Amino acid sequence: MIPAVLAVFVCTVAIDLRASFDRLAALAREHVRRDPLVDVALYLFVNRARTHVKILWWDRTGWCLLYKRLERGTFRIPQPLEPGATQVAIARRELELILEGIDLPTTRARGRPRRRRADPAPTPTAPS
């Protein structure tokens, strides 16, 4: 099970997902610029075709890995705002949407529906 309280970092550089635990940790250090043993978080990697994703994390006893392939379509990951950046931090809900194959840029959170004001009650009039 993926821990719910960890930060999530997406490596925006496409990688060869045949990489081992140790190679993925090295890629996190290289591209995400964080050490997964020190900065305990979820590190998401995608392949060039964006059809597969791997998530790596350290649970203080060993490496954990989630590997997912979409049956149809591609994973849509957010792109960094800064030119040349190779990682982006995302919220847990965004991770859930990515894993479901939902395109984040076109998804908007909906606000609470506004309550319609009721028309004022008519004032009673005296009978004529």
Coordinates of C-alpha atoms in Angstrom, one line a residue:
M1 CA 0.0 0.0 0.0
I2 CA 1.3 3.5 -0.9
P3 CA 1.6 5.7 2.2
A4 CA -0.8 8.6 2.2
V5 CA 1.3 11.1 4.1
L6 CA 4.4 11.3 1.8
A7 CA 5.3 14.1 -0.6
V8 CA 5.1 13.1 -4.3
F9 CA 7.8 14.1 -6.8
V10 CA 7.4 13.5 -10.6
C11 CA 10.5 13.0 -12.7
T12 CA 9.6 14.7 -16.0
V13 CA 12.4 13.1 -17.9
A14 CA 11.3 9.9 -19.6
I15 CA 13.4 6.9 -18.5
D16 CA 13.9 3.2 -19.3
L17 CA 11.6 1.5 -16.8
R18 CA 13.7 -1.7 -16.8
A19 CA 15.7 0.2 -14.2
S20 CA 16.3 -1.5 -10.9
F21 CA 15.5 -0.1 -7.4
D22 CA 19.0 1.2 -7.1
R23 CA 19.0 2.8 -10.6
L24 CA 15.7 4.5 -9.9
A25 CA 17.1 5.9 -6.6
A26 CA 20.1 7.2 -8.6
L27 CA 17.7 8.8 -11.1
A28 CA 15.8 10.4 -8.3
R29 CA 19.1 11.9 -7.0
E30 CA 20.1 13.0 -10.6
H31 CA 16.8 14.4 -12.0
V32 CA 14.6 15.1 -8.9
R33 CA 17.7 16.3 -7.0
R34 CA 16.6 14.5 -3.8
D35 CA 18.0 11.5 -2.0
P36 CA 15.2 9.0 -1.5
L37 CA 16.9 7.6 1.6
V38 CA 16.9 11.1 3.2
D39 CA 13.9 12.8 1.6
V40 CA 11.4 10.0 2.2
A41 CA 8.8 10.6 -0.5
L42 CA 7.1 9.0 -3.5
Y43 CA 9.2 9.3 -6.7
L44 CA 7.2 8.8 -10.0
F45 CA 8.9 7.9 -13.2
V46 CA 7.4 7.3 -16.7
N47 CA 8.7 5.7 -19.9
R48 CA 9.1 7.6 -23.2
A49 CA 5.7 6.5 -24.5
R50 CA 4.0 7.4 -21.2
T51 CA 2.3 4.0 -21.1
H52 CA 4.0 2.7 -18.0
V53 CA 4.8 4.3 -14.6
K54 CA 6.9 3.3 -11.7
I55 CA 6.7 4.8 -8.2
L56 CA 9.6 4.3 -5.9
W57 CA 9.8 4.9 -2.1
W58 CA 11.8 3.9 0.9
D59 CA 9.7 2.6 3.8
R60 CA 12.6 2.7 6.3
T61 CA 13.0 -1.1 6.0
G62 CA 13.6 -1.4 2.2
W63 CA 12.7 -0.2 -1.2
C64 CA 9.0 -0.4 -2.4
L65 CA 7.9 -0.2 -6.0
L66 CA 4.6 0.2 -7.7
Y67 CA 4.5 -0.5 -11.4
K68 CA 1.5 0.3 -13.6
R69 CA 0.6 0.0 -17.2
L70 CA -2.6 1.6 -18.6
E71 CA -4.7 -0.7 -20.7
R72 CA -5.4 2.1 -23.1
G73 CA -4.1 5.6 -23.4
T74 CA -1.2 7.3 -21.8
F75 CA -0.2 8.8 -18.5
R76 CA -0.4 12.6 -18.4
I77 CA 2.1 14.1 -16.1
P78 CA 2.4 17.8 -15.2
Q79 CA 5.3 19.7 -16.7
P80 CA 7.6 21.9 -14.6
L81 CA 7.0 25.7 -14.7
E82 CA 10.7 26.5 -14.8
P83 CA 12.6 25.9 -18.1
G84 CA 15.1 23.1 -17.8
A85 CA 13.6 21.7 -14.6
T86 CA 13.4 17.9 -14.5
Q87 CA 10.9 17.4 -11.6
V88 CA 7.7 18.7 -10.2
A89 CA 6.0 18.2 -6.8
I90 CA 2.4 17.2 -6.9
A91 CA -0.4 16.7 -4.4
R92 CA -1.6 13.2 -3.4
R93 CA -4.9 13.7 -5.3
E94 CA -3.0 14.6 -8.5
L95 CA -1.1 11.3 -8.1
E96 CA -4.4 9.4 -7.9
L97 CA -5.7 11.1 -11.0
I98 CA -2.4 10.4 -12.9
L99 CA -2.7 6.7 -11.9
E100 CA -6.2 6.6 -13.2
G101 CA -5.1 7.9 -16.5
I102 CA -6.8 11.3 -16.2
D103 CA -5.3 14.3 -17.9
L104 CA -4.4 16.9 -15.2
P105 CA -4.3 20.1 -17.3
T106 CA -7.9 19.7 -18.4
T107 CA -9.2 18.8 -14.9
R108 CA -10.5 21.5 -12.7
A109 CA -11.7 21.3 -9.1
R110 CA -15.3 22.3 -8.7
G111 CA -16.3 24.6 -6.1
R112 CA -19.3 24.1 -3.8
P113 CA -22.6 24.7 -5.6
R114 CA -24.0 28.1 -4.6
R115 CA -27.3 28.1 -2.9
R116 CA -30.0 29.9 -4.7
R117 CA -31.6 32.6 -2.8
A118 CA -35.2 31.9 -2.3
D119 CA -37.7 34.5 -3.5
P120 CA -38.9 36.5 -0.6
A121 CA -42.2 35.2 0.7
P122 CA -45.1 37.3 -0.4
T123 CA -46.4 39.5 2.4
P124 CA -49.9 38.7 3.3
T125 CA -52.4 41.3 2.3
A126 CA -55.5 42.3 4.1
P127 CA -58.7 40.8 2.7
S128 CA -60.9 43.3 0.9

